[in-house]
Amino acid sequence: MRLSRYFLPVLKETPAEAQIVSHRLMLRAGMIRQASAGIYSWLPLGFKVLSRIERIVHEEQQRAGHIPMLMPTIQSADLWRESGRYDDYGEEMLRITDRHKRDMLYGPTNEELITDIFRSYVGSYKALPLTLYHIQWKFRDEVRPRFGVMRGREFLMKDGYNFDLTKEAALHAYNRHLVSYLRTYERMGLQAIPMRADGGPIGGDYTHEFLVLAETGESEVFYDSAITDLKFGDRAIDYDDIAECRGVLEEFTSRYARTDETHDEAKFAEIPEERRRSARGIEVGQIFYFGTKYSEPMGATVTDETGAQVAVHMGSHGIGVSRLAGAIIEASHDEKGIIWPEGVTPFGAGVVNLRQGDAATDAACDDIYTKLKAAGVDPLYDDREERAGSKFATMDLIGLPWRVTIGPRGLKSGQVELTRRKTGETVELSPDDAVARLAEIYAAR
């Protein structure tokens, strides 16, 4: 993409309504625009980031053996009455009446709808285990939507639902999701700590939230600092291996880490004082096991090996896809702007032409831009008639992890500059070496 042809409405001034870093930078970088309170249009740059995040979530869910589908945003109130949640959910649910006077709602979550789908088609234990998921827009009518996409009313979310014959099998699904989430967040450049949490309106005795530490987090969290040394990394995992998945869960949850709702001061005091930490955290996902909470009242049963009808055991597993865009910025920025990790960056590298209109410089920029595209790096070429300082400021604001700077002086010695956004480190390389370096970096993504 050439910047002269792209829609990137960057702002020099920070809008007054933006209270936290991610909201300020997403508005200034031209990623989003507010349509109404808590509801945003995702402009091209923001939509690219959202799509990158969504792709990683899909890849890791399917790696774990989970099956994608798509459910509607509007649901029938009858299903929620069947489960007993329609009146209990509260005013966050947007209730709607259609032209035929039928009660509908804009889905805040999908336990009832997926249970109805399951009971309509599955009748035997031989179809289990089964995990279905989708990525869909949700709506929760927050009293005071704020902080941009971090606390909006409309949001994009991945929610998955497992169906198992026994509690033991359902807990393996729980552990499998925990492993897949660790992989997902690390691919996005995040350390998301699983913390014991409260089930809330979804319910369940087993539940962990995944929180990214950040000063602007909405939750107070308490944890053993030793947990921040844990990394999942590139280790291979067999998602069908019950013991292996349980071992990962124990590794990442055996140290104390809790949100304020489940904090236990006595247990926290057992940790060596030098490792006790309290901070703020941003929730980016949550996993639940809730047994037969929905399957029993809604008649989601299967025939077991003995011929008996039994209610299936279920769990619900969510990732805040749109919220992650804000969380990543909260965790990765500086005074100049965003610093995107390579896994989610909207463009792999920026190409900056220091002398637009100079024949040799234009030709070199066109050549390196073409080669980067061919190498799968997906560059953004700043070919505007602007001062170098303005071009650098734009690249720093939108946060592309790498910048290739090309000017007449460097070309005389056959060199371009390759700069890493995170550190500011710059090296001089030949154009072909710069392309090769970037191709190598992104080949592993």
Coordinates of C-alpha atoms in Angstrom, one line a residue:
M1 CA 0.0 0.0 0.0
R2 CA 1.2 3.5 -0.9
L3 CA 0.4 6.1 1.8
S4 CA -0.6 8.6 -0.9
R5 CA -3.5 6.3 -1.8
Y6 CA -4.3 5.1 1.7
F7 CA -7.0 6.3 4.0
L8 CA -5.1 7.2 7.2
P9 CA -6.7 10.2 9.0
V10 CA -4.0 10.8 11.6
L11 CA -4.6 13.6 14.2
K12 CA -2.0 15.9 15.6
E13 CA -4.0 16.8 18.7
T14 CA -5.4 14.3 21.2
P15 CA -9.3 14.4 21.4
A16 CA -10.4 15.6 24.8
E17 CA -12.6 12.5 25.5
A18 CA -9.6 10.1 25.3
Q19 CA -8.6 9.3 28.9
I20 CA -6.2 6.4 28.5
V21 CA -3.2 5.7 26.2
S22 CA -4.8 3.2 23.9
H23 CA -7.8 5.4 23.2
R24 CA -5.7 8.4 22.6
L25 CA -3.3 6.6 20.2
M26 CA -6.1 4.7 18.4
L27 CA -7.8 8.0 17.6
R28 CA -4.6 9.8 16.7
A29 CA -3.4 7.0 14.5
G30 CA -6.6 6.9 12.5
M31 CA -7.6 3.4 13.7
I32 CA -11.1 4.1 15.0
R33 CA -13.8 6.7 15.0
Q34 CA -16.6 6.9 17.5
A35 CA -20.0 6.4 15.9
S36 CA -21.9 6.8 19.2
A37 CA -21.2 6.2 22.9
G38 CA -19.2 3.0 23.2
I39 CA -19.6 2.1 19.5
Y40 CA -16.8 2.6 16.9
S41 CA -16.1 2.4 13.2
W42 CA -12.8 0.5 12.6
L43 CA -11.0 2.5 9.9
P44 CA -8.6 0.7 7.5
L45 CA -5.5 0.7 9.8
G46 CA -7.5 -0.5 12.8
F47 CA -9.4 -3.0 10.7
K48 CA -6.1 -4.5 9.6
V49 CA -4.9 -4.9 13.2
L50 CA -8.3 -6.5 14.1
S51 CA -8.0 -8.9 11.2
R52 CA -4.5 -9.9 12.3
I53 CA -5.7 -10.6 15.8
E54 CA -8.7 -12.5 14.6
R55 CA -6.4 -14.7 12.3
I56 CA -4.2 -15.7 15.2
V57 CA -7.2 -16.6 17.3
H58 CA -8.6 -18.8 14.5
E59 CA -5.2 -20.5 13.9
E60 CA -4.7 -21.4 17.6
Q61 CA -8.3 -22.5 18.1
Q62 CA -8.1 -24.8 15.2
R63 CA -4.7 -26.1 16.2
A64 CA -6.4 -27.2 19.4
G65 CA -9.0 -29.1 17.5
H66 CA -11.9 -26.6 17.9
I67 CA -14.3 -26.1 15.0
P68 CA -15.3 -22.6 13.7
M69 CA -18.8 -21.6 12.9
L70 CA -20.9 -18.4 13.0
M71 CA -24.0 -17.6 15.0
P72 CA -26.2 -14.5 14.6
T73 CA -26.0 -11.3 16.7
I74 CA -29.7 -11.2 17.3
Q75 CA -31.2 -14.1 19.4
S76 CA -34.7 -15.1 20.5
A77 CA -35.6 -14.3 24.1
D78 CA -37.4 -17.6 24.4
L79 CA -34.0 -19.5 24.6
W80 CA -32.9 -17.3 27.4
R81 CA -36.1 -17.8 29.3
E82 CA -35.6 -21.5 28.9
S83 CA -32.2 -21.3 30.6
G84 CA -33.5 -18.9 33.3
R85 CA -31.2 -16.1 32.4
Y86 CA -33.4 -13.7 30.6
D87 CA -34.6 -11.8 33.7
D88 CA -31.4 -12.3 35.6
Y89 CA -28.9 -10.9 33.1
G90 CA -29.7 -7.3 33.9
E91 CA -29.8 -4.0 32.0
E92 CA -26.6 -4.7 30.1
M93 CA -28.7 -6.9 27.8
L94 CA -30.2 -4.9 24.9
R95 CA -33.7 -6.2 24.6
I96 CA -35.6 -5.8 21.3
T97 CA -39.2 -6.4 20.1
D98 CA -39.5 -7.1 16.4
R99 CA -42.4 -6.1 14.2
H100 CA -44.3 -9.3 15.1
K101 CA -44.0 -8.4 18.8
R102 CA -41.6 -11.2 19.4
D103 CA -39.0 -10.6 22.2
M104 CA -35.5 -10.6 20.8
L105 CA -32.1 -9.5 22.2
Y106 CA -28.7 -8.4 20.9
G107 CA -26.5 -11.3 22.1
P108 CA -24.0 -10.5 24.9
T109 CA -23.0 -14.2 24.8
N110 CA -24.1 -17.4 23.2
E111 CA -24.5 -20.2 25.7
E112 CA -28.2 -20.6 25.0
L113 CA -28.0 -20.5 21.3
I114 CA -25.1 -23.0 21.0
T115 CA -26.9 -25.4 23.4
D116 CA -30.0 -25.2 21.2
I117 CA -27.9 -26.0 18.1
F118 CA -26.2 -28.9 20.0
R119 CA -29.5 -30.5 21.2
S120 CA -31.0 -30.3 17.7
Y121 CA -28.3 -32.5 16.1
V122 CA -26.4 -34.5 18.7
G123 CA -27.9 -37.4 20.5
S124 CA -25.1 -39.9 21.1
Y125 CA -22.0 -39.9 23.3
K126 CA -20.1 -41.1 20.1
A127 CA -20.2 -37.5 18.8
L128 CA -18.3 -36.3 21.8
P129 CA -16.0 -34.6 22.7
L130 CA -17.1 -31.5 20.6
T131 CA -15.9 -27.9 20.8
L132 CA -17.5 -25.3 18.6
Y133 CA -16.6 -21.6 18.5
H134 CA -17.2 -18.4 16.5
I135 CA -15.9 -14.8 16.4
Q136 CA -18.8 -12.4 16.3
W137 CA -19.9 -8.9 17.4
K138 CA -21.5 -8.7 20.8
F139 CA -23.4 -5.9 22.6
R140 CA -23.5 -5.1 26.3
D141 CA -25.2 -1.9 27.3
E142 CA -22.6 -0.5 29.6
V143 CA -23.8 2.3 31.9
R144 CA -20.7 4.4 31.3
P145 CA -18.8 3.2 28.2
R146 CA -15.3 4.7 28.3
F147 CA -11.7 4.0 27.5
G148 CA -12.4 3.5 23.8
V149 CA -12.5 -0.2 22.7
M150 CA -11.5 -1.2 26.2
R151 CA -14.9 -0.6 27.7
G152 CA -17.2 -0.3 24.7
R153 CA -20.8 -1.4 24.2
E154 CA -20.2 -3.2 20.9
F155 CA -17.2 -5.5 20.7
L156 CA -15.8 -8.4 18.7
M157 CA -15.3 -11.6 20.7
K158 CA -14.3 -15.1 20.2
D159 CA -16.5 -17.5 22.3
G160 CA -16.2 -21.2 22.2
Y161 CA -18.3 -23.9 23.8
N162 CA -17.3 -27.5 24.7
F163 CA -19.6 -30.4 25.1
D164 CA -18.4 -33.5 26.9
L165 CA -19.8 -36.7 28.4
T166 CA -18.2 -36.3 31.8
K167 CA -16.8 -33.7 34.1
E168 CA -13.3 -35.2 33.7
A169 CA -13.6 -34.8 29.9
A170 CA -14.9 -31.3 30.2
L171 CA -12.0 -30.3 32.5
H172 CA -9.6 -31.6 29.8
A173 CA -11.4 -29.2 27.4
Y174 CA -10.8 -26.4 30.0
N175 CA -7.1 -27.2 30.2
R176 CA -6.9 -27.4 26.4
H177 CA -8.3 -23.9 26.2
L178 CA -5.9 -22.6 28.7
V179 CA -3.0 -23.9 26.7
S180 CA -4.3 -22.5 23.4
Y181 CA -4.9 -19.1 25.0
L182 CA -1.3 -19.0 26.3
R183 CA -0.1 -19.6 22.8
T184 CA -2.5 -17.1 21.4
Y185 CA -1.4 -14.2 23.6
E186 CA 2.3 -14.9 23.3
R187 CA 2.0 -14.8 19.5
M188 CA 0.6 -11.3 19.9
G189 CA 3.5 -10.2 22.0
L190 CA 1.6 -10.3 25.3
Q191 CA 2.1 -11.9 28.6
A192 CA -1.5 -12.7 29.8
I193 CA -1.5 -14.2 33.3
P194 CA -4.3 -16.7 34.1
M195 CA -5.8 -15.7 37.4
R196 CA -8.5 -17.4 39.4
A197 CA -11.7 -15.4 38.9
D198 CA -15.4 -15.1 39.6
G199 CA -17.9 -16.8 37.4
G200 CA -20.3 -13.8 37.2
P201 CA -23.5 -14.2 35.2
I202 CA -22.1 -17.0 33.1
G203 CA -21.5 -19.2 36.2
G204 CA -19.2 -22.0 37.0
D205 CA -16.9 -23.2 39.7
Y206 CA -13.8 -23.4 37.5
T207 CA -12.9 -20.2 35.9
H208 CA -9.7 -18.2 35.1
E209 CA -9.4 -14.8 33.6
F210 CA -6.4 -13.9 31.5
L211 CA -5.0 -10.5 32.4
V212 CA -2.4 -8.2 30.9
L213 CA -0.7 -6.0 33.5
A214 CA -1.2 -2.3 32.8
E215 CA -1.6 0.8 34.9
T216 CA -4.9 1.5 33.2
G217 CA -6.4 -1.9 33.9
E218 CA -9.9 -2.1 35.3
S219 CA -9.1 -4.9 37.8
E220 CA -6.9 -4.9 40.8
V221 CA -4.8 -8.0 40.8
F222 CA -2.6 -9.8 43.3
Y223 CA 0.1 -12.2 42.3
D224 CA 3.4 -14.0 43.0
S225 CA 6.0 -12.2 40.9
A226 CA 7.5 -15.6 40.0
I227 CA 4.6 -16.1 37.6
T228 CA 5.9 -13.3 35.3
D229 CA 9.0 -15.5 34.6
L230 CA 6.8 -18.2 32.9
K231 CA 6.8 -18.4 29.1
F232 CA 5.0 -21.0 27.0
G233 CA 7.3 -20.3 24.0
D234 CA 7.5 -22.6 21.0
R235 CA 7.0 -25.9 22.8
A236 CA 5.0 -28.5 21.0
I237 CA 1.8 -29.7 22.7
D238 CA -0.4 -32.7 22.0
Y239 CA -3.9 -31.3 22.7
D240 CA -5.3 -34.9 23.0
D241 CA -2.8 -35.7 25.8
I242 CA -4.7 -35.2 29.1
A243 CA -1.7 -35.3 31.3
E244 CA 0.3 -32.9 29.2
C245 CA -2.5 -30.3 29.1
R246 CA -3.0 -30.7 32.8
G247 CA 0.7 -30.2 33.4
V248 CA 0.6 -26.9 31.6
L249 CA -2.4 -25.7 33.6
E250 CA -0.6 -26.6 36.8
E251 CA 2.6 -24.9 35.7
F252 CA 0.8 -21.6 35.0
T253 CA -1.8 -21.7 37.8
S254 CA 0.0 -23.2 40.8
R255 CA 1.5 -19.8 41.8
Y256 CA -0.8 -17.3 43.4
A257 CA -2.6 -15.0 40.9
R258 CA -6.1 -13.7 41.6
T259 CA -8.4 -10.8 40.8
D260 CA -9.8 -8.7 43.6
E261 CA -13.1 -10.6 43.6
T262 CA -11.3 -13.9 44.6
H263 CA -8.3 -12.5 46.5
D264 CA -7.5 -14.4 49.7
E265 CA -5.3 -12.3 52.0
A266 CA -4.3 -15.2 54.1
K267 CA -3.0 -17.3 51.1
F268 CA -1.3 -14.2 49.6
A269 CA 0.6 -13.7 52.9
E270 CA 2.1 -17.2 52.5
I271 CA 4.1 -15.9 49.5
P272 CA 7.6 -14.6 50.4
E273 CA 7.2 -10.9 50.9
E274 CA 9.6 -9.9 48.2
R275 CA 7.5 -11.7 45.6
R276 CA 4.1 -10.3 46.6
R277 CA 2.8 -7.9 43.9
S278 CA -0.4 -5.9 43.5
A279 CA -1.1 -4.1 40.2
R280 CA -3.8 -3.3 37.7
G281 CA -4.8 -5.7 35.0
I282 CA -6.7 -5.7 31.7
E283 CA -8.9 -8.7 31.1
V284 CA -8.4 -10.1 27.6
G285 CA -10.1 -13.5 28.0
Q286 CA -11.8 -16.0 30.3
I287 CA -12.5 -19.7 30.5
F288 CA -15.3 -21.4 32.4
Y289 CA -16.4 -24.9 33.2
F290 CA -20.1 -24.8 34.4
G291 CA -21.1 -28.5 34.1
T292 CA -24.8 -29.0 33.3
K293 CA -25.9 -25.4 34.1
Y294 CA -27.4 -25.0 30.6
S295 CA -27.7 -28.6 29.4
E296 CA -30.1 -29.7 32.1
P297 CA -32.7 -26.9 31.9
M298 CA -32.5 -26.9 28.1
G299 CA -32.5 -30.7 27.6
A300 CA -29.1 -31.0 25.9
T301 CA -28.7 -34.8 26.6
V302 CA -27.0 -37.7 24.9
T303 CA -27.3 -41.4 25.2
D304 CA -24.3 -42.9 27.0
E305 CA -22.7 -46.3 26.7
T306 CA -25.4 -47.9 28.9
G307 CA -28.3 -46.4 26.9
A308 CA -29.1 -43.8 29.6
Q309 CA -29.9 -40.2 28.8
V310 CA -27.4 -37.9 30.5
A311 CA -26.9 -34.1 30.4
V312 CA -23.7 -33.1 28.7
H313 CA -21.0 -31.2 30.6
M314 CA -20.2 -27.8 29.1
G315 CA -17.8 -24.9 29.3
S316 CA -17.5 -21.5 27.8
H317 CA -14.3 -19.8 26.6
G318 CA -14.0 -16.2 25.5
I319 CA -11.3 -13.9 24.0
G320 CA -11.9 -10.2 23.6
V321 CA -10.7 -9.7 20.0
S322 CA -11.4 -6.0 19.7
R323 CA -10.3 -5.3 23.3
L324 CA -7.0 -7.0 22.5
A325 CA -6.1 -4.2 20.1
G326 CA -6.3 -1.7 23.0
A327 CA -4.6 -4.0 25.4
I328 CA -1.6 -4.5 23.1
I329 CA -1.2 -0.7 22.8
E330 CA -1.5 -0.3 26.6
A331 CA 1.3 -2.8 27.0
S332 CA 3.5 -1.6 24.1
H333 CA 3.8 2.1 23.4
D334 CA 6.1 5.1 24.1
E335 CA 5.8 8.9 24.0
K336 CA 6.0 8.8 20.2
G337 CA 3.1 6.4 19.6
I338 CA 2.3 2.7 19.3
I339 CA 4.9 -0.1 19.1
W340 CA 3.2 -3.1 17.4
P341 CA 4.6 -6.6 17.9
E342 CA 5.3 -8.3 14.5
G343 CA 2.5 -10.7 15.0
V344 CA -0.3 -8.1 14.9
T345 CA 1.2 -5.1 13.1
P346 CA -1.0 -3.7 10.3
F347 CA 2.0 -3.5 8.0
G348 CA 5.2 -5.4 8.3
A349 CA 7.5 -2.4 7.6
G350 CA 7.3 1.3 6.6
V351 CA 9.3 2.4 3.5
V352 CA 10.2 6.1 3.8
N353 CA 11.3 8.1 0.7
L354 CA 13.5 11.0 1.9
R355 CA 13.6 12.7 -1.5
Q356 CA 10.3 12.3 -3.3
G357 CA 10.7 13.3 -6.9
D358 CA 14.3 12.4 -7.1
A359 CA 14.5 9.8 -9.9
A360 CA 17.1 7.6 -8.3
T361 CA 15.5 7.6 -4.9
D362 CA 12.0 7.0 -6.3
A363 CA 13.3 4.1 -8.3
A364 CA 15.1 2.5 -5.3
C365 CA 12.0 2.9 -3.2
D366 CA 9.8 1.3 -5.8
D367 CA 12.2 -1.6 -6.1
I368 CA 12.5 -2.3 -2.4
Y369 CA 8.7 -1.9 -2.0
T370 CA 8.1 -4.4 -4.8
K371 CA 10.6 -6.9 -3.3
L372 CA 9.1 -6.6 0.2
K373 CA 5.7 -7.3 -1.2
A374 CA 7.0 -10.3 -3.0
A375 CA 8.6 -11.5 0.2
G376 CA 5.3 -11.4 2.1
V377 CA 6.3 -8.5 4.3
D378 CA 3.3 -6.3 3.4
P379 CA 5.0 -2.8 3.4
L380 CA 3.5 0.6 3.7
Y381 CA 5.3 3.0 1.4
D382 CA 5.3 6.7 2.4
D383 CA 5.5 8.3 -1.0
R384 CA 3.9 11.6 0.0
E385 CA 5.4 15.0 -0.7
E386 CA 6.1 15.7 3.0
R387 CA 9.1 16.6 5.1
A388 CA 11.2 13.8 6.4
G389 CA 10.3 14.7 10.0
S390 CA 6.6 14.5 9.3
K391 CA 7.1 11.1 7.7
F392 CA 9.1 9.8 10.6
A393 CA 6.5 11.1 13.1
T394 CA 3.7 9.3 11.2
M395 CA 5.6 6.0 11.2
D396 CA 6.4 6.3 14.9
L397 CA 2.7 7.2 15.7
I398 CA 1.2 4.2 13.8
G399 CA 3.9 2.0 15.3
L400 CA 5.1 -0.3 12.5
P401 CA 7.9 -2.4 14.0
W402 CA 10.4 -1.8 11.2
R403 CA 11.2 1.2 9.0
V404 CA 13.3 1.2 5.8
T405 CA 14.6 4.7 5.1
I406 CA 15.9 5.5 1.6
G407 CA 17.6 8.7 0.6
P408 CA 20.1 10.0 -2.0
R409 CA 23.0 10.1 0.4
G410 CA 22.8 6.5 1.4
L411 CA 22.1 5.3 -2.1
K412 CA 25.5 6.7 -3.2
S413 CA 27.1 4.1 -1.1
G414 CA 24.5 1.5 -1.9
Q415 CA 22.9 1.6 1.6
V416 CA 19.5 2.0 3.2
E417 CA 18.7 2.3 6.8
L418 CA 16.7 -0.4 8.7
T419 CA 15.3 0.9 12.0
R420 CA 13.6 -1.1 14.7
R421 CA 10.7 0.9 16.2
K422 CA 10.9 -0.8 19.7
T423 CA 14.6 0.1 20.4
G424 CA 15.3 2.8 17.8
E425 CA 18.4 0.8 16.7
T426 CA 19.4 1.6 13.1
V427 CA 21.7 -0.4 10.8
E428 CA 22.9 0.3 7.3
L429 CA 22.4 -2.5 4.8
S430 CA 22.2 -2.9 1.1
P431 CA 18.6 -2.9 -0.2
D432 CA 18.6 -6.6 -0.9
D433 CA 20.0 -7.4 2.6
A434 CA 17.3 -5.2 4.2
V435 CA 14.6 -7.2 2.3
A436 CA 16.2 -10.5 3.3
R437 CA 16.4 -9.5 6.9
L438 CA 12.7 -8.5 7.0
A439 CA 11.7 -11.6 5.1
E440 CA 13.5 -13.7 7.6
I441 CA 11.8 -12.0 10.6
Y442 CA 8.3 -12.4 9.2
A443 CA 8.8 -16.0 7.8
A444 CA 8.6 -17.2 11.4
R445 CA 5.3 -15.5 12.1

